[in-house]
Short mmCIF file of C-alpha atoms in Angstrom, two decimals:
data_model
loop_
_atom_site.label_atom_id
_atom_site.label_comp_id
_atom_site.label_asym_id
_atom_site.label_seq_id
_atom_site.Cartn_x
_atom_site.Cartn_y
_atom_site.Cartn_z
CA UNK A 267 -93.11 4.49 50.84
CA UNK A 268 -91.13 2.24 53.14
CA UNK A 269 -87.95 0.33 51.43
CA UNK A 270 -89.08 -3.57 52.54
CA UNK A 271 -85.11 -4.09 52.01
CA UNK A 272 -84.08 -1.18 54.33
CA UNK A 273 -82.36 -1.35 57.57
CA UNK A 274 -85.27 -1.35 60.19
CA UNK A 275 -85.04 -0.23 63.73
CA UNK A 276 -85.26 -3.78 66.14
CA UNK A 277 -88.41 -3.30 68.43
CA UNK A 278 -87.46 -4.18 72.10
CA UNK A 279 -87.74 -7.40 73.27
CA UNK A 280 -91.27 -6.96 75.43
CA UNK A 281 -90.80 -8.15 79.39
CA UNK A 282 -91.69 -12.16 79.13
CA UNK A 283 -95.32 -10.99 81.16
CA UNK A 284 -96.06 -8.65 77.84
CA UNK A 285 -95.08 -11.19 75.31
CA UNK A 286 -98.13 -11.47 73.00
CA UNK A 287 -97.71 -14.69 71.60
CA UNK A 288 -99.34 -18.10 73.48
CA UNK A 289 -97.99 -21.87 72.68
CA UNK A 290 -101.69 -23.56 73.35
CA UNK A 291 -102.29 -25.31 70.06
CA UNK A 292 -105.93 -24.27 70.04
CA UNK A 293 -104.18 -20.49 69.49
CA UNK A 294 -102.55 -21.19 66.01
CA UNK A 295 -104.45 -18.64 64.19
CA UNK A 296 -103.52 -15.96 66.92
CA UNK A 297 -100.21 -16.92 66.96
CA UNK A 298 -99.78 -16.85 63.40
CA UNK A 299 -101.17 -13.41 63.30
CA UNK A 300 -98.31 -12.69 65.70
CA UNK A 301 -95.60 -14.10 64.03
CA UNK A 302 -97.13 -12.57 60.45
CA UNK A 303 -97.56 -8.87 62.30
CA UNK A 304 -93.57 -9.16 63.67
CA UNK A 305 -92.26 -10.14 60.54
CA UNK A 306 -94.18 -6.86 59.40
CA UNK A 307 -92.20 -4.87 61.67
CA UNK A 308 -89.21 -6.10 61.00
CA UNK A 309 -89.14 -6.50 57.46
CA UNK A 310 -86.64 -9.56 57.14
CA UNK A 311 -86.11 -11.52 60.45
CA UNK A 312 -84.84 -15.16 61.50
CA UNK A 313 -86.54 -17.40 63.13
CA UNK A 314 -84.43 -17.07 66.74
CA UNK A 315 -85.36 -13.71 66.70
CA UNK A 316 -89.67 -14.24 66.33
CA UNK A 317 -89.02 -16.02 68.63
CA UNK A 318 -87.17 -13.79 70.91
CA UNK A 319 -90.05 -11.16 70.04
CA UNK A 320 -93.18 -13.28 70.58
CA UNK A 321 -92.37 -15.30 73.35
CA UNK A 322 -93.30 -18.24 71.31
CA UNK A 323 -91.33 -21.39 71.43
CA UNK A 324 -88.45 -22.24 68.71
CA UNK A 325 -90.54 -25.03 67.46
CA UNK A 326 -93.82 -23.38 67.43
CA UNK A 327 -92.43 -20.96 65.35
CA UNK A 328 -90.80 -23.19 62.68
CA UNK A 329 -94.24 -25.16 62.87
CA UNK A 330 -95.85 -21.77 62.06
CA UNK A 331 -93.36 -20.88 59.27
CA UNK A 332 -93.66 -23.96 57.94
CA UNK A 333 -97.13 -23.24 57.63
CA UNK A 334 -96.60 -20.03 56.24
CA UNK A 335 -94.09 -20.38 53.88
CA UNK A 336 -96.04 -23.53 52.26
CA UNK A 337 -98.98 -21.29 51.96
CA UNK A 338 -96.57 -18.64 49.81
CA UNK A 339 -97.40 -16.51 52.41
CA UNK A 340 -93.49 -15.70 53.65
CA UNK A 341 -90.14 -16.07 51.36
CA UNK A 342 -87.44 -16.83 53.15
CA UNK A 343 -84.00 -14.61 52.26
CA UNK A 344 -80.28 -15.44 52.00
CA UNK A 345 -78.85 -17.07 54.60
CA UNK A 346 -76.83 -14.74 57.12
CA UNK A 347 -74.00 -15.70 59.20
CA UNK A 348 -74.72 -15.13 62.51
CA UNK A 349 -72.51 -12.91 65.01
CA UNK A 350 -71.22 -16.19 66.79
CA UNK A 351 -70.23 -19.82 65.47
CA UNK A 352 -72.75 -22.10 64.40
CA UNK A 353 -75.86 -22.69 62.16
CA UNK A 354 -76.41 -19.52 59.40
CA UNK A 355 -79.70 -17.73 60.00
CA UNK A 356 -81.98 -17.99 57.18
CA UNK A 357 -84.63 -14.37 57.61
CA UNK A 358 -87.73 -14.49 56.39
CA UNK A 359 -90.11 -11.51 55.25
CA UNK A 360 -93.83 -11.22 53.60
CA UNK A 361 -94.24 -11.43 50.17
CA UNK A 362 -95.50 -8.50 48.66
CA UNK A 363 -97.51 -9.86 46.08
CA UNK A 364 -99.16 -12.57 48.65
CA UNK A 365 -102.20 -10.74 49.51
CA UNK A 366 -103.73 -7.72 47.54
CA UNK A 367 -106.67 -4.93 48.74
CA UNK A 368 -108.19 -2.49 46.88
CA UNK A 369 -108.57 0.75 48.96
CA UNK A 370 -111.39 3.90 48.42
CA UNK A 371 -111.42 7.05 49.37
CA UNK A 372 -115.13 8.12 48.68
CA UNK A 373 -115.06 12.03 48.68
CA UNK A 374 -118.16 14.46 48.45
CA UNK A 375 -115.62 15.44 44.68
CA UNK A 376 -114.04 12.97 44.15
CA UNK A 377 -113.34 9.11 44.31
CA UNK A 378 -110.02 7.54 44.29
CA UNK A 379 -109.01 3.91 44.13
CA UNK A 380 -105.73 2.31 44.76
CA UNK A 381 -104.72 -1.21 44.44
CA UNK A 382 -102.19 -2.05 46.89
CA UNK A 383 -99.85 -5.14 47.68
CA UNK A 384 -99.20 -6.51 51.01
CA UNK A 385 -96.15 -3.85 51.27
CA UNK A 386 -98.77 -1.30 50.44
CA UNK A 387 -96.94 -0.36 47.60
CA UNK A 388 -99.56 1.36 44.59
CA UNK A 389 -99.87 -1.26 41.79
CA UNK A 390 -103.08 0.87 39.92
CA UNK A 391 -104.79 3.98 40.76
CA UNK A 392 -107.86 5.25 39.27
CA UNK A 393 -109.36 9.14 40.41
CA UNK A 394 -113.13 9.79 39.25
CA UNK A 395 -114.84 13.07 39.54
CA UNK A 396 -118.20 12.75 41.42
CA UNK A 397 -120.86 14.99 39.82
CA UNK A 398 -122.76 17.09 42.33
CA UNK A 399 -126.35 14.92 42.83
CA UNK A 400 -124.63 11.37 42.08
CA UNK A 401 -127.45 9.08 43.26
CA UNK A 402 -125.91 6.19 45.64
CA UNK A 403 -126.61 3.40 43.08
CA UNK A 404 -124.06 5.71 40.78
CA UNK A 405 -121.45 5.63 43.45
CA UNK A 406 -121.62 1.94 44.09
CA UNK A 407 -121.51 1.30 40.11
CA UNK A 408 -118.75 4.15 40.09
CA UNK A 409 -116.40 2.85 42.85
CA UNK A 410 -117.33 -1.05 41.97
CA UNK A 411 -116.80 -0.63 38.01
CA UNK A 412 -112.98 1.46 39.19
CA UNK A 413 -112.28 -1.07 41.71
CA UNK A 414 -112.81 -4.14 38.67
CA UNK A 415 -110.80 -2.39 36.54
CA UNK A 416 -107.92 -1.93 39.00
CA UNK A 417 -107.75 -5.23 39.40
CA UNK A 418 -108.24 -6.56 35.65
CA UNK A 419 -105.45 -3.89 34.46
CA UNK A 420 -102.63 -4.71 37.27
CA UNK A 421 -103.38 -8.64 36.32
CA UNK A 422 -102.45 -10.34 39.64
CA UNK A 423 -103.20 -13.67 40.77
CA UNK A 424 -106.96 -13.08 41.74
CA UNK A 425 -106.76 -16.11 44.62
CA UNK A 426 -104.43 -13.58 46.60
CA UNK A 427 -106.94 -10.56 46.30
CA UNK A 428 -108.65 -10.14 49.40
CA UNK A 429 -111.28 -7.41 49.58
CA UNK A 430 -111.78 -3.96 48.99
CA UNK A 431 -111.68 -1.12 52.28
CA UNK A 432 -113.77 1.51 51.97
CA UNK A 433 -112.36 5.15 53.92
CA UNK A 434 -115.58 7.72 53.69
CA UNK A 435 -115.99 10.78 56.01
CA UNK A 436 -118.27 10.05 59.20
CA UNK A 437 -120.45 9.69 60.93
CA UNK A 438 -120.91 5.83 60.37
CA UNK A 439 -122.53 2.84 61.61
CA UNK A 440 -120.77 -0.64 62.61
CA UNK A 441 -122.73 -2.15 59.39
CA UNK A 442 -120.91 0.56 56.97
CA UNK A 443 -124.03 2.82 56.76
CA UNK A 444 -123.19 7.01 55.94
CA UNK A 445 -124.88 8.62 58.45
CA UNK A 446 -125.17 12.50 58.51
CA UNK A 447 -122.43 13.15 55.81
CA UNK A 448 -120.99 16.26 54.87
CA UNK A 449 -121.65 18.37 52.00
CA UNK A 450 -123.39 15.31 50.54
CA UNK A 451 -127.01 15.03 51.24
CA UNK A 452 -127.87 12.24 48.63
CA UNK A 453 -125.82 9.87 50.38
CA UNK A 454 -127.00 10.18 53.62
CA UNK A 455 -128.64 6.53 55.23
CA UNK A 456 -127.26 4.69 52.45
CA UNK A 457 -125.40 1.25 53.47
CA UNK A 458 -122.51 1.62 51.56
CA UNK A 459 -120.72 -1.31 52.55
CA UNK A 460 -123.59 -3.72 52.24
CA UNK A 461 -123.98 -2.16 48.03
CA UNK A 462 -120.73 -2.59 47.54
CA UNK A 463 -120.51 -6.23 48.64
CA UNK A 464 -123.57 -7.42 47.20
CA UNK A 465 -122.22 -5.30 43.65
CA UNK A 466 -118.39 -6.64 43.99
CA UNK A 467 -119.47 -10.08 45.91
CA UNK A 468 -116.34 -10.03 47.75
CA UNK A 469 -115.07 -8.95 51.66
CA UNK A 470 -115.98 -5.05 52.11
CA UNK A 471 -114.74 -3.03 55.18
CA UNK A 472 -116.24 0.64 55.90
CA UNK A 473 -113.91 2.64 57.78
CA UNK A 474 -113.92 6.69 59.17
CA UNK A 475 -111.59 8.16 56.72
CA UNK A 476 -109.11 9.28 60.07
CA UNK A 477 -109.34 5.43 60.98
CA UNK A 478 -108.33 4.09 57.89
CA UNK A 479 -105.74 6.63 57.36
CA UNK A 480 -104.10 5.56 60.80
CA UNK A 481 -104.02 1.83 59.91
CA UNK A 482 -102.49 2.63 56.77
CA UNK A 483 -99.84 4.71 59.05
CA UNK A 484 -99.22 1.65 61.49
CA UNK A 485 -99.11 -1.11 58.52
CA UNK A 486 -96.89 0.67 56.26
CA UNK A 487 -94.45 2.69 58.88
CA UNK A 488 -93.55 -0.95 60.50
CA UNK A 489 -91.21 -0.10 63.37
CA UNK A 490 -91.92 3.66 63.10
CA UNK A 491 -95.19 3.21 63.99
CA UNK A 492 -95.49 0.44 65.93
CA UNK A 493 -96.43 2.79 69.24
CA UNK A 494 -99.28 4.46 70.07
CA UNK A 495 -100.24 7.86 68.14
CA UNK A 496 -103.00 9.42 66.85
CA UNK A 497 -103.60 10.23 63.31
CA UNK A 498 -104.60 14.03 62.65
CA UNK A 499 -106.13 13.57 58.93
CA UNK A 500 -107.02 16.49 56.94
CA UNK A 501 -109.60 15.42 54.30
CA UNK A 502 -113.30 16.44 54.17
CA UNK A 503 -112.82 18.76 57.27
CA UNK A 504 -110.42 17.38 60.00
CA UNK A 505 -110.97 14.30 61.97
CA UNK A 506 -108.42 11.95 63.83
CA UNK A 507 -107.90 8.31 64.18
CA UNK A 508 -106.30 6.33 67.06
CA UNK A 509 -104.17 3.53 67.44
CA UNK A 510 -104.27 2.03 70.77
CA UNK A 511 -102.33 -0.76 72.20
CA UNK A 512 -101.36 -1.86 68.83
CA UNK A 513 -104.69 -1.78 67.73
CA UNK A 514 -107.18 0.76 65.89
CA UNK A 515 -109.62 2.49 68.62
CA UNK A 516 -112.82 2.43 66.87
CA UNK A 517 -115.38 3.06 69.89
CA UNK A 518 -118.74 1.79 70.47
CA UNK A 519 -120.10 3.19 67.89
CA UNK A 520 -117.28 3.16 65.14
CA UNK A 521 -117.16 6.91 65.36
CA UNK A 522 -113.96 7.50 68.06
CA UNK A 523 -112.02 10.35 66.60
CA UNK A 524 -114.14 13.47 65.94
CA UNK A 525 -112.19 16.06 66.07
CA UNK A 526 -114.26 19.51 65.61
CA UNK A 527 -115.95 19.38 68.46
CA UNK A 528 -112.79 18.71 70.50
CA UNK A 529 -111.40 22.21 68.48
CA UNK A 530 -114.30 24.08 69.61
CA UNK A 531 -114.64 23.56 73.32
CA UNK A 532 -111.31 24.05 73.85
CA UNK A 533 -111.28 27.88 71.53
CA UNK A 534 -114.65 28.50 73.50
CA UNK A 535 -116.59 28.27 70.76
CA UNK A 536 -119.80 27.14 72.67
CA UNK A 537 -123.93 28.16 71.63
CA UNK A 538 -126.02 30.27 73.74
CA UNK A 539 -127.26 26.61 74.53
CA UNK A 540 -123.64 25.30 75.94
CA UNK A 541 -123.31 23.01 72.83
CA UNK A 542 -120.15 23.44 70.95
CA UNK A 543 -120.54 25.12 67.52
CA UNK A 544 -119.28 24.41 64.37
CA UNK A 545 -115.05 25.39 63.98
CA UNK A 546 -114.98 26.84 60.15
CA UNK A 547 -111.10 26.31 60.55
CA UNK A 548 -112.06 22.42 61.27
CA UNK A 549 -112.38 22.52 57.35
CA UNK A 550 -109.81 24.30 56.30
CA UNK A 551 -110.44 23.78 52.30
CA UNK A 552 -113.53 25.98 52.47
CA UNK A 553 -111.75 28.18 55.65
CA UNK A 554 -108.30 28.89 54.05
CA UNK A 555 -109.68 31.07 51.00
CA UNK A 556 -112.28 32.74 53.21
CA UNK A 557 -110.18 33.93 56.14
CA UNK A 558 -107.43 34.97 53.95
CA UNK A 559 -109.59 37.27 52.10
CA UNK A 560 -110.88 38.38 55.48
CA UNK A 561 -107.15 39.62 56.04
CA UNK A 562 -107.06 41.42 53.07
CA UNK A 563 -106.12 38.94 50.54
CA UNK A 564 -107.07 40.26 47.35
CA UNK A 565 -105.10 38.34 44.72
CA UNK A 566 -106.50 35.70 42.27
CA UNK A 567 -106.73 32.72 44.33
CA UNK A 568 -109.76 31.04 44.62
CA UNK A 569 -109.21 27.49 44.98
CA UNK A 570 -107.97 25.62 48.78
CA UNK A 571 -104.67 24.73 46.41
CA UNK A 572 -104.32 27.97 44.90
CA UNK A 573 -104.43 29.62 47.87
CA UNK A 574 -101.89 27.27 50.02
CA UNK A 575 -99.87 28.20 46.58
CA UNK A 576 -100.00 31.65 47.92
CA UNK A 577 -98.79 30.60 51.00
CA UNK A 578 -95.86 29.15 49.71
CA UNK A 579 -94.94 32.06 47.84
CA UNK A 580 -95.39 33.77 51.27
CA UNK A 581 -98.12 35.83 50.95
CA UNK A 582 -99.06 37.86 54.11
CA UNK A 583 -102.69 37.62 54.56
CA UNK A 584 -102.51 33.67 53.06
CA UNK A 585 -99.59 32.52 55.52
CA UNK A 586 -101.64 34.36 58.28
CA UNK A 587 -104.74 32.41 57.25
CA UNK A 588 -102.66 29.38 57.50
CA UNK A 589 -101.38 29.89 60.80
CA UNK A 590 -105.10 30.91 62.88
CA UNK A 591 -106.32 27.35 61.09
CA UNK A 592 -102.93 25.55 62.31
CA UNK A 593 -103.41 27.26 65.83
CA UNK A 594 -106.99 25.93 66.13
CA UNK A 595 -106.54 22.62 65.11
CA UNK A 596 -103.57 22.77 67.45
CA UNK A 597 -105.70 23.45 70.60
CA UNK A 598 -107.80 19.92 69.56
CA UNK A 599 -104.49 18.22 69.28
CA UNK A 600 -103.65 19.22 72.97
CA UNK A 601 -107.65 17.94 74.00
CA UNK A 602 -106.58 14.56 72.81
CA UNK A 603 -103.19 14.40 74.27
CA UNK A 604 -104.12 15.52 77.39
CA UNK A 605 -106.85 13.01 77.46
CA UNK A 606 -104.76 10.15 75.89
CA UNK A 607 -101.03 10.71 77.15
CA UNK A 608 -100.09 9.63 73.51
CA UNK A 609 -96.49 9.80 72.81
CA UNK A 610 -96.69 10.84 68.94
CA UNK A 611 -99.02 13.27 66.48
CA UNK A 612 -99.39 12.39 63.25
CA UNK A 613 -100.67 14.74 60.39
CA UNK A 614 -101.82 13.86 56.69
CA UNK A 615 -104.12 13.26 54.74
CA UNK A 616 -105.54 14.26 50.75
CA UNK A 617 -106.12 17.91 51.95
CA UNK A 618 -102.63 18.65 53.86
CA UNK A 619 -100.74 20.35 51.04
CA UNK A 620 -96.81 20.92 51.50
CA UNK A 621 -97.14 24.58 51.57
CA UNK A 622 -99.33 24.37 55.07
CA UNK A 623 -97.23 21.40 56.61
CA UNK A 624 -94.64 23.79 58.21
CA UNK A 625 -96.84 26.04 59.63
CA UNK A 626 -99.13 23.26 60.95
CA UNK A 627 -96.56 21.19 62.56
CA UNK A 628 -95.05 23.90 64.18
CA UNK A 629 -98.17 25.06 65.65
CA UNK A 630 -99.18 21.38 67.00
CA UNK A 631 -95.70 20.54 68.10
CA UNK A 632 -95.57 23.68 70.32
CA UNK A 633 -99.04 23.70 71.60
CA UNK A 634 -98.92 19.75 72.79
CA UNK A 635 -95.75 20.53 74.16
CA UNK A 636 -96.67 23.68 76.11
CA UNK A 637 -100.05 23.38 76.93
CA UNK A 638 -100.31 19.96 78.29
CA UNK A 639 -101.18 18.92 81.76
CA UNK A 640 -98.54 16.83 82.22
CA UNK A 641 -96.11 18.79 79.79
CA UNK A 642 -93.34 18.17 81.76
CA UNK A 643 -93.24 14.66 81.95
CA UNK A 644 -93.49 13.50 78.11
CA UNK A 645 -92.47 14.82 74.85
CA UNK A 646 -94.78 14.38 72.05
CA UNK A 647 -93.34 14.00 68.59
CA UNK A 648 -95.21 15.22 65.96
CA UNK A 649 -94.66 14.33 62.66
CA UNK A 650 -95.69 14.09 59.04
CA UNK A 651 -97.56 10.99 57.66
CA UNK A 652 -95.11 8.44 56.02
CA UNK A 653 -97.89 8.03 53.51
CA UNK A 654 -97.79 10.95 51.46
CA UNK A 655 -99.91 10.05 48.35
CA UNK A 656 -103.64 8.80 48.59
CA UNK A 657 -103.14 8.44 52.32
CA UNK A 658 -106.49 7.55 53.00
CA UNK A 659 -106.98 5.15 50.10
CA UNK A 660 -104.03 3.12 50.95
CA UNK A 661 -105.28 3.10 54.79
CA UNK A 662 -108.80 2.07 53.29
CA UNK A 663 -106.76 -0.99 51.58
CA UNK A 664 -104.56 -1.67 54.66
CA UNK A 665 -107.81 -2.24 56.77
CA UNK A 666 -108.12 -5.26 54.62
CA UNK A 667 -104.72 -6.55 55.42
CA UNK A 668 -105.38 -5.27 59.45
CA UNK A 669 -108.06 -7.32 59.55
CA UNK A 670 -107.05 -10.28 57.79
CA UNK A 671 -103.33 -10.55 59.60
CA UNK A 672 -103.01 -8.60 62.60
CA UNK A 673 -103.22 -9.84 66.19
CA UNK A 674 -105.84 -9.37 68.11
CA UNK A 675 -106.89 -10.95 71.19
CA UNK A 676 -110.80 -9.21 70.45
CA UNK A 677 -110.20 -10.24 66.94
CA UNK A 678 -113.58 -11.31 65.05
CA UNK A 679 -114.27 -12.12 61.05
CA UNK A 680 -116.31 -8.90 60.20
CA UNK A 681 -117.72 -8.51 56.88
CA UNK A 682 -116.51 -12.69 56.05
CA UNK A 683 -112.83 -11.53 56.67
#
């Protein structure tokens, strides 16, 4: 988890043209947003430096702070001598326990709930089996009844708890309904995110699990992800989640990000028909133990972890198993690169275990290197998710604080946000 109290990387100054704050005064919310998402980044910065950022005025951003600090919002750090004479700097930075979110993970096996701060630090965590058959009245009680106690137990302030995110696998609607989920029949049609906020009677965002895991990425790796990337998750199968111009790309639909289908028209896996078919290596915790025993794995593994266990203890026909799934999940990574000219990869996500993540980043680092159109006129980095641990539940509570703080010239109030 990021250090608030580390040394952070200074974002460049943008060109005064791509500045994103305004000085109208019938922009203060916007511009507070601004101020709030750049004091994000930075972790502790003064007040000639938002300034310097945003492209806002001097006054208009003590005005803001003002604001800000009154509403407990900001604390305000020891003073710091500036480099030259004059007037010490006095930084400011959020305050963690300003604003809380409780963040789900709903999972066809399991559901796990997190209760973060405004850092995104884990106050409370609760994991619940999910019995084969669970009715969706169960889940709702089941998440609800977790989320309540999350709360109750870490005994915060309740006027700073905001809402709870919601990260479940897609397809989805705009309104939070599951669509056609995976491996979960009874919960298909079911409008989650209206349940849960008539049950909780409080703010409820539904998010793609890849979505919420990338705006869990961007509001917890501050500087380090404050560019464009896209989010490779590995959860219930593979999907991806993009963050665009600063922003989360949701599409029209909410449903930007599939990833299998990208996988399988680029490996030529296409019907009699011309429709792409299902990628078994898109799911790699049902693929991994199959495969390897196609390659003459014949040990006691049976499990996803038991057998990425194997491939840390460098069995043959596991590692081998590890590297065809890497290499096909590789040739969607190129698909989006070459359509998106992103310059970063990022890979988590509940299902990428340590013993795959060499092999995987390996293979995606040397096929969206390689393979790319324009190859030879970017490098893309690909890295590991900062977020380790309950990657998607934390993303599912940073929604909350996305939506509540961050900039957004399209910006609207969904779900009473």
């Amino acid at each position: 988890m990021t250090d608030p109290n580390a040394p952070t990387r200074r974002a460049p100054i943008p060109p005064q043209g791509e500045r994103p704050g305004a000085n109208q005064s019938d922009l203060g919310s916007f511009n507070e947003a601004t101020i709030i998402e750049t004091i994000r980044q930075a972790g502790a910065i003064s007040r000639v430096e938002i300034a310097e950022r945003t492209g806002l005025t001097q006054q208009s951003v003590s005005r803001i702070l003002r604001i800000l600090l009154e509403r407990g919002l900001l604390v305000e750090n020891a003073s710091e001598r500036a480099e030259r004479l004059g007037k010490p700097r006095t930084p400011v930075r959020l305050r963690a326990e300003a604003a809380h979110a409780v963040g789900v993970l709903v999972d066809p096996e399991l559901v796990t709930v997190v209760l973060t701060d405004l850092d995104g630090t884990t106050l409370e965590k609760r994991t619940v089996p999910v019995e084969h058959g669970t009715s969706p009245e169960a889940l709702v009680e089941l998440v609800a009844g977790s989320a309540e106690d999350a709360v109750a137990a870490a005994g915060i302030d309740r006027s700073t708890f905001l809402g709870v995110g919601v990260a479940a696998p897609g397809p989805i609607t705009t309104d939070g309904e599951l669509l056609d989920l995976p491996l979960s029949k009874e919960w298909r049609n079911v409008p989650l995110r209206a349940m849960l906020a008539d049950r909780l009677d409080c703010p409820v965002v539904l998010e793609k699990d890849g979505a919420a895991a990338a705006v869990g990425e961007r509001w917890v790796g501050r500087t380090e992800r404050a560019s464009d990337f896209v989010y490779v998750y590995y959860g219930t199968g593979i999907g991806s989640g993009l963050v665009l111009n600063g922003e989360t790309y949701r599409g029209a639909s909410a449903n930007a990000g599939e990833f299998g289908q990208l996988c399988a028209v680029r490996a030529g896996r296409i019907d009699p028909d011309g429709r792409p078919q299902l990628v078994r290596e898109c799911n790699p915790t049902a693929a991994l133990p199959e495969i390897a025993r196609e390659l003459g794995y014949d040990g006691p593994a049976v499990t996803y972890q038991e057998m990425c266990a194997e491939v840390g203890a460098g069995n043959p026909a596991a590692t081998a198993a590890a590297r065809q799934i890497a290499d096909v999940i590789a040739l969607g990574a190129v698909a989006l690169i070459d359509l998106l000219d992103l310059p970063l990869l990022v890979v988590g996500g509940p299902a990428f275990e340590p013993e795959v993540e060499a092999i995987t980043l390996d293979a995606i680092d040397k096929a969206v290197n390689t393979m790319p159109t324009a190859r030879h006129a970017r490098h893309v980095a690909v890295e590991r998710s900062l977020v380790k641990v309950e990657a998607g539940a934390i993303g599912a509570a940073s929604t909350i604080f996305h939506a509540s703080f961050a900039p957004s010239v399209r910006r609207t109030r969904r779900y009473g946000l």
